mmCIF file with all atom_site columns, C-alpha atoms in Angstrom:
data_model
loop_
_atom_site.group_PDB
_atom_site.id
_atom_site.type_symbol
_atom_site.label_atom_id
_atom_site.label_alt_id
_atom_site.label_comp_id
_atom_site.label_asym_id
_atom_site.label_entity_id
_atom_site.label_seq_id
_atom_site.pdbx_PDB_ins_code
_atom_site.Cartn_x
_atom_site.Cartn_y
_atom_site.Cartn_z
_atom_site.occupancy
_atom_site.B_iso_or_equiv
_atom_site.pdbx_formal_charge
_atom_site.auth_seq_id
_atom_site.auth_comp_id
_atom_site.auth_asym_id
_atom_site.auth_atom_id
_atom_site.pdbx_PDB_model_num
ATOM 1   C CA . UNK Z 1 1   ? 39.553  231.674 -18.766 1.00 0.00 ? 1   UNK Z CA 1
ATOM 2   C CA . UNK Z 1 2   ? 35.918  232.451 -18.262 1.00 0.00 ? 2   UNK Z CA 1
ATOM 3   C CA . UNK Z 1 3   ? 33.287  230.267 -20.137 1.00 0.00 ? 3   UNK Z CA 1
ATOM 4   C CA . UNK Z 1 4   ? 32.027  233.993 -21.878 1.00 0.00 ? 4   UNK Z CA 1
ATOM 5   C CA . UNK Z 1 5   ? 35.361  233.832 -23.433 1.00 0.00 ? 5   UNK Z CA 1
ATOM 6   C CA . UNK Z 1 6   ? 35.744  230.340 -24.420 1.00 0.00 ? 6   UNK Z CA 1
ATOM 7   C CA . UNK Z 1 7   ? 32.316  230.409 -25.821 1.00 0.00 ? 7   UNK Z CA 1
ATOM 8   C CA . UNK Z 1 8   ? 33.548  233.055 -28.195 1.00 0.00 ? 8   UNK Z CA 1
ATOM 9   C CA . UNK Z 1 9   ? 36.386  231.121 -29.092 1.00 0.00 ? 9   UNK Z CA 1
ATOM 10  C CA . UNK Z 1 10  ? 34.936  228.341 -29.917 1.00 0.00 ? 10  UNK Z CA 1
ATOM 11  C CA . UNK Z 1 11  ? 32.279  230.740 -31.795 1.00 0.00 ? 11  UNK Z CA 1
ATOM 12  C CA . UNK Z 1 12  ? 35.126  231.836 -34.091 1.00 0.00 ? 12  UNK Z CA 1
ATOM 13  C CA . UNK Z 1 13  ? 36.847  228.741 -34.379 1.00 0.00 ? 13  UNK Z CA 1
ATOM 14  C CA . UNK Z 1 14  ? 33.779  227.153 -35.313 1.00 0.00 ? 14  UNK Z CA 1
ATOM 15  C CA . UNK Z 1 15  ? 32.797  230.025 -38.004 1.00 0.00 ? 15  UNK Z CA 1
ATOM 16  C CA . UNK Z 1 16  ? 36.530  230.101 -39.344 1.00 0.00 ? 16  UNK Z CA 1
ATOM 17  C CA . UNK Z 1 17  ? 36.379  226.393 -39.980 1.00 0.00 ? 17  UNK Z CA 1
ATOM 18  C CA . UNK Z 1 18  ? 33.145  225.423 -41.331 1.00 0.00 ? 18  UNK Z CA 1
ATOM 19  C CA . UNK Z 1 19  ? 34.167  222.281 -42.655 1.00 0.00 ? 19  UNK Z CA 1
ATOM 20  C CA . UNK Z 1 20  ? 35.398  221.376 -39.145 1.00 0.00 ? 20  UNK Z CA 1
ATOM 21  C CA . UNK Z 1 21  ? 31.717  222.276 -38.216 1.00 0.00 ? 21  UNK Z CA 1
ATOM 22  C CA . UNK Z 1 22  ? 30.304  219.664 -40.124 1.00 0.00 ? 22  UNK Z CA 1
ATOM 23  C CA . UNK Z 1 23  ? 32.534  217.366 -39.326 1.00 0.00 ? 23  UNK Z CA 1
ATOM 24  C CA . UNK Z 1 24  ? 31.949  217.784 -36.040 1.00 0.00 ? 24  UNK Z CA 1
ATOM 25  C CA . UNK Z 1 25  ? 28.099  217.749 -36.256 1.00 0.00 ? 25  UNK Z CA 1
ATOM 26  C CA . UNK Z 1 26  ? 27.702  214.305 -38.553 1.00 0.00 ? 26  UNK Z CA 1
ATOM 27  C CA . UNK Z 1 27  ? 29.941  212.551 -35.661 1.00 0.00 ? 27  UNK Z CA 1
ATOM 28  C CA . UNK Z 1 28  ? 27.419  213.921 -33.030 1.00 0.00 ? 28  UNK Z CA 1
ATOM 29  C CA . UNK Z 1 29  ? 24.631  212.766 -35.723 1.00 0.00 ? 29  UNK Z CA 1
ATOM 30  C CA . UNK Z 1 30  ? 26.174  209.478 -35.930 1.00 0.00 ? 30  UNK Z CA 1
ATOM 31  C CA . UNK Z 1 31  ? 26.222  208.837 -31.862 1.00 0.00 ? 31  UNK Z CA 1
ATOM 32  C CA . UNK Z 1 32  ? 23.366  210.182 -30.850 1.00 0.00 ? 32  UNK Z CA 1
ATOM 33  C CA . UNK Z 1 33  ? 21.192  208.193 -33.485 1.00 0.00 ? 33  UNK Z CA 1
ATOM 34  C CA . UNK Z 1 34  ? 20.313  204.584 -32.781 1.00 0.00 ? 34  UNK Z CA 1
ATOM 35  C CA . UNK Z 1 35  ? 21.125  201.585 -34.908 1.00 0.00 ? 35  UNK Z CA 1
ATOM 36  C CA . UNK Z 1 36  ? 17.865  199.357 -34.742 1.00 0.00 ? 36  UNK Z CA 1
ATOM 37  C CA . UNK Z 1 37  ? 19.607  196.760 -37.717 1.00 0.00 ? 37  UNK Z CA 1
ATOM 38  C CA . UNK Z 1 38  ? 23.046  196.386 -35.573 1.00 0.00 ? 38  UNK Z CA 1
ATOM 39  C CA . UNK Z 1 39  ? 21.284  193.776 -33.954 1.00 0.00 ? 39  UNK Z CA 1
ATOM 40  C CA . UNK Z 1 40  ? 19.868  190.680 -35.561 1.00 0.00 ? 40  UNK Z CA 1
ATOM 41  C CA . UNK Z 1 41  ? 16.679  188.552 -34.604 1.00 0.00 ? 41  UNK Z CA 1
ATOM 42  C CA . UNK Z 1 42  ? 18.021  185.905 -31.990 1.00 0.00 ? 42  UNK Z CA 1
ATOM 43  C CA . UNK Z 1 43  ? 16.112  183.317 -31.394 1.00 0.00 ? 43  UNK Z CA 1
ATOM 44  C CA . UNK Z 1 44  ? 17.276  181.257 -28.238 1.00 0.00 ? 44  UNK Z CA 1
ATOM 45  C CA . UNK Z 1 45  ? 15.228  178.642 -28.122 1.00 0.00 ? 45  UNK Z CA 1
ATOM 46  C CA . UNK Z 1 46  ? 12.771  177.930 -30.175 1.00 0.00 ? 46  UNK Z CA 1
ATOM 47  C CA . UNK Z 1 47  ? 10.591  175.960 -28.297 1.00 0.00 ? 47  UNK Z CA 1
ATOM 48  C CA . UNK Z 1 48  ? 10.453  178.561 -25.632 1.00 0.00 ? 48  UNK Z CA 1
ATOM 49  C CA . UNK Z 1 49  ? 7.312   181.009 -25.345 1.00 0.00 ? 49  UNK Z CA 1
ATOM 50  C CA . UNK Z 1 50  ? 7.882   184.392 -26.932 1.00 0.00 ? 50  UNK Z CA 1
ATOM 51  C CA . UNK Z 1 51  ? 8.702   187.323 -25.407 1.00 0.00 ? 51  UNK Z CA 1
ATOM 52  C CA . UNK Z 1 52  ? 6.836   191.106 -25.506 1.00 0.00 ? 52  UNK Z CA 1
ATOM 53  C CA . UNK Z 1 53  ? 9.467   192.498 -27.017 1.00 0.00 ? 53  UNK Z CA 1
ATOM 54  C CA . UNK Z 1 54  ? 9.157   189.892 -29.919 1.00 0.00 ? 54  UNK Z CA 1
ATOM 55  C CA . UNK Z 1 55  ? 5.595   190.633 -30.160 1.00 0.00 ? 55  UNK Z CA 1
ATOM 56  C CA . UNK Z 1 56  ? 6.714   194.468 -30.636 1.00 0.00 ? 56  UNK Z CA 1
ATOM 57  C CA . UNK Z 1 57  ? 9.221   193.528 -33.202 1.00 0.00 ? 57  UNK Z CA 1
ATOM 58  C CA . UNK Z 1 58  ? 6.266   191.642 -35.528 1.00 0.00 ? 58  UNK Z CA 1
ATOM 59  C CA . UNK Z 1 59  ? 4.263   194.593 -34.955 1.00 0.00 ? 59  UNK Z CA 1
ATOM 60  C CA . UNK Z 1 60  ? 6.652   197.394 -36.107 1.00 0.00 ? 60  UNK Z CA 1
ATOM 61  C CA . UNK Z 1 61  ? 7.694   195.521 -38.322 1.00 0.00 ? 61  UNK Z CA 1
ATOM 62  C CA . UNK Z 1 62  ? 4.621   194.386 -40.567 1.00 0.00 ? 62  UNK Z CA 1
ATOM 63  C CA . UNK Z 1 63  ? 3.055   197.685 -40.114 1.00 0.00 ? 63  UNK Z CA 1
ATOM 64  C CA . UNK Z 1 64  ? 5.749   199.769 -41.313 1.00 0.00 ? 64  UNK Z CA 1
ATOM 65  C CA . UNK Z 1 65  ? 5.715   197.635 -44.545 1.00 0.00 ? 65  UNK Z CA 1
ATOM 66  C CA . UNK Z 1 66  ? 4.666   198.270 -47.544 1.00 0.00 ? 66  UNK Z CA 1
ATOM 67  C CA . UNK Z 1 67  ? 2.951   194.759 -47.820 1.00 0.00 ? 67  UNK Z CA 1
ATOM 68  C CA . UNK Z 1 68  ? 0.859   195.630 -44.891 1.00 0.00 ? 68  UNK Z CA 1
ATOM 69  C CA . UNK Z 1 69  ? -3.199  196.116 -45.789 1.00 0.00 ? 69  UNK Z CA 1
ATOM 70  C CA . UNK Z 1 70  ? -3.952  199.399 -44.737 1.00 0.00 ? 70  UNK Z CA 1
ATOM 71  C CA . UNK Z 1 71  ? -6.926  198.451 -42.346 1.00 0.00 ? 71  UNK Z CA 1
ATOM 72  C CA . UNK Z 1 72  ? -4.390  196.801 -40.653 1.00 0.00 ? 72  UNK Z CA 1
ATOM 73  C CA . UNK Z 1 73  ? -2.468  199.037 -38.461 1.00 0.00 ? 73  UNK Z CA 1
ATOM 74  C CA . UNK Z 1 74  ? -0.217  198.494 -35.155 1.00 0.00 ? 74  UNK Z CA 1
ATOM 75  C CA . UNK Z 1 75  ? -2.595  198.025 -32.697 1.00 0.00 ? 75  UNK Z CA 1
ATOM 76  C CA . UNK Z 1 76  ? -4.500  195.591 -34.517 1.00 0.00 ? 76  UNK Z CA 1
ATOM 77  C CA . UNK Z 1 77  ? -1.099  193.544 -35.212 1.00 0.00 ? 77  UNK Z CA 1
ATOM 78  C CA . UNK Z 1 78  ? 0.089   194.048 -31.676 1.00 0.00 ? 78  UNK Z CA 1
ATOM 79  C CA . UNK Z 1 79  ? -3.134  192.996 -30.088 1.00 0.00 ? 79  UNK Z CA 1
ATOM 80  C CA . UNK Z 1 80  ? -3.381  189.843 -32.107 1.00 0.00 ? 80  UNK Z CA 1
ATOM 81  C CA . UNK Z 1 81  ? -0.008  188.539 -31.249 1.00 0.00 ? 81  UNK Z CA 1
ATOM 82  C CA . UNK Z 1 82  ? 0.064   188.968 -27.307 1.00 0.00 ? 82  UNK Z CA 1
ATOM 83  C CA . UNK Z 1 83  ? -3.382  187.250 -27.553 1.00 0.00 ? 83  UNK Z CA 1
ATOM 84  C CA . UNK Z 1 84  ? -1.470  184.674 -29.433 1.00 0.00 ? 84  UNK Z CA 1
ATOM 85  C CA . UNK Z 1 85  ? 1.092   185.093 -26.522 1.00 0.00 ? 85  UNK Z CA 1
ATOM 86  C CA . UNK Z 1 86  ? -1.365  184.653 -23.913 1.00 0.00 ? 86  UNK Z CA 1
ATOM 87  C CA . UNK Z 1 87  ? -3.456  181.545 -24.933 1.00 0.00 ? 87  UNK Z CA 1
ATOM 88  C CA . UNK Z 1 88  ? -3.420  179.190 -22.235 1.00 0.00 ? 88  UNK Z CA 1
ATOM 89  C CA . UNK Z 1 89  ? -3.441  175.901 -24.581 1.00 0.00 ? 89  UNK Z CA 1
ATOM 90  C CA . UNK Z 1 90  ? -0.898  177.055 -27.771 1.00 0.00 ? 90  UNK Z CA 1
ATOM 91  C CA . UNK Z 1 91  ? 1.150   180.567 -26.576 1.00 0.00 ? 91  UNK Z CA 1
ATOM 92  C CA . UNK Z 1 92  ? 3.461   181.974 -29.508 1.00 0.00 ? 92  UNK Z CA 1
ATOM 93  C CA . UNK Z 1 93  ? 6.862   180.645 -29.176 1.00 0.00 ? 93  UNK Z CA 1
ATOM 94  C CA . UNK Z 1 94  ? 10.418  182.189 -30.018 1.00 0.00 ? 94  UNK Z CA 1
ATOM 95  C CA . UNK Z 1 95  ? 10.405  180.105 -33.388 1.00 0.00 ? 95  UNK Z CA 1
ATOM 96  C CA . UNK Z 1 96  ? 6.921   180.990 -34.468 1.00 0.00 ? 96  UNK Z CA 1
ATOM 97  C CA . UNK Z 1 97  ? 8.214   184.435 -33.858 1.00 0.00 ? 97  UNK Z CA 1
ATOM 98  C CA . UNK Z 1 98  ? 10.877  184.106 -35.844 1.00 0.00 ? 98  UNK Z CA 1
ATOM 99  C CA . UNK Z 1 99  ? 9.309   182.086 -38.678 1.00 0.00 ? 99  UNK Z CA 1
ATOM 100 C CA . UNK Z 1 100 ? 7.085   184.951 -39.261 1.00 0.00 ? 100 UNK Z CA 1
ATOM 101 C CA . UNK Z 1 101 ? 9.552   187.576 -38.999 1.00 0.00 ? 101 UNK Z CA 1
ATOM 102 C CA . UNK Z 1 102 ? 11.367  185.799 -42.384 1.00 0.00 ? 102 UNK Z CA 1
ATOM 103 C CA . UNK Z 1 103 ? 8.713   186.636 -44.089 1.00 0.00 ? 103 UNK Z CA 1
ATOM 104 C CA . UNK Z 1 104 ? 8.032   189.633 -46.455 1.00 0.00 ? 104 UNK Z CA 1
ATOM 105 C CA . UNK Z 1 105 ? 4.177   190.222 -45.329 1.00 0.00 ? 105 UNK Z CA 1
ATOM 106 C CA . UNK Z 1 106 ? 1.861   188.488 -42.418 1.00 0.00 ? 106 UNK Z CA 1
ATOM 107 C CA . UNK Z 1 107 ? 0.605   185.258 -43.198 1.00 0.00 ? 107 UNK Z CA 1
ATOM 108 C CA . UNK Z 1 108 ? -3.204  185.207 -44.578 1.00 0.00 ? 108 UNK Z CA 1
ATOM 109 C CA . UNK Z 1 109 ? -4.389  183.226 -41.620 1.00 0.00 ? 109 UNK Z CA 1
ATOM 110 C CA . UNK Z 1 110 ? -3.563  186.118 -39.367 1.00 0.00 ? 110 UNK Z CA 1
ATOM 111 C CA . UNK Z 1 111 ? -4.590  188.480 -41.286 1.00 0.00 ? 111 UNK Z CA 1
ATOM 112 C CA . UNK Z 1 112 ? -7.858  187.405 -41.937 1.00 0.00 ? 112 UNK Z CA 1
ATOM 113 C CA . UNK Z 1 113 ? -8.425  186.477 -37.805 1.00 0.00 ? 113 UNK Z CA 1
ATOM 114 C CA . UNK Z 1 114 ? -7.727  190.267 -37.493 1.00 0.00 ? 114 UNK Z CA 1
ATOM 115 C CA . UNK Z 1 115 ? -10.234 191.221 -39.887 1.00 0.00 ? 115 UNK Z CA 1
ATOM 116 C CA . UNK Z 1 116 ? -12.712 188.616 -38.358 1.00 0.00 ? 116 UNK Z CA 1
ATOM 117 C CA . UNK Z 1 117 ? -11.872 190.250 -34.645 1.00 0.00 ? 117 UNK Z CA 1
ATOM 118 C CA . UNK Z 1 118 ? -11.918 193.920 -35.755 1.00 0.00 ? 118 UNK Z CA 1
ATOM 119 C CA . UNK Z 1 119 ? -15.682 193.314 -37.618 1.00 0.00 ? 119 UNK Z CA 1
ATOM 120 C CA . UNK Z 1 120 ? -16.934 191.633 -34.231 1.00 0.00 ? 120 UNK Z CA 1
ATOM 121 C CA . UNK Z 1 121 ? -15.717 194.043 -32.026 1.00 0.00 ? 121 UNK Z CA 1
ATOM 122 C CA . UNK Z 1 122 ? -17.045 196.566 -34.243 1.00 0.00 ? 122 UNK Z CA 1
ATOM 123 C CA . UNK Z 1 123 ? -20.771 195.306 -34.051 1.00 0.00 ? 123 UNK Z CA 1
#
């Protein structure tokens, strides 16, 4: 058979059987769609410095809340953790990380060093 006349098969198989149809399409849906809570937060050692990724996951996560201040946006979260991640004397580590990801909203402490950062970068 020629793909013309399998595609009009399948056309009329398809339009015969709608219910098949959907079926069809919410297994596609349900494969092509990825599963972000499949996975929980690991934390492998907690002593051990944090990892980008884990910066990422604080920042998507506390800015798609609805405890987050609305001055406060991803950049502004992202940019304060990987400085936190990159200080020489006290870097974030993998149970700091995960510490704050238990939480419902950022810590005040944070949030008000972001403030404090955006209003001097801002003069």
């Amino acid at each position: 058979m020629k793909n013309n006349e399998l595609k009009k098969q399948l056309e009329m198989l398809l339009k015969s059987n709608p219910k098949e149809l959907e079926k069809m399409a919410s297994n596609i849906l349900k494969s092509k769609t990825k599963k972000t809570d499949d996975k929980p937060f690991e934390v492998k050692d907690e002593k051990a410095i944090a990892t980008y990724g884990m910066v990422m996951k604080i920042s998507a996560t506390f800015s798609n809340s609805e405890n987050c201040p609305k001055d406060i946006k991803f950049g502004t979260i992202r940019g304060h953790f990987l400085q936190r991640l990159n200080d020489k004397k006290k870097p974030l580590t993998q149970g700091q990380v995960a510490k704050i990801l238990s939480l419902k909203s950022l810590p005040a402490t944070d949030l008000k060093s972001m403030r404090a950062y955006k209003k001097l970068s801002s003069i």
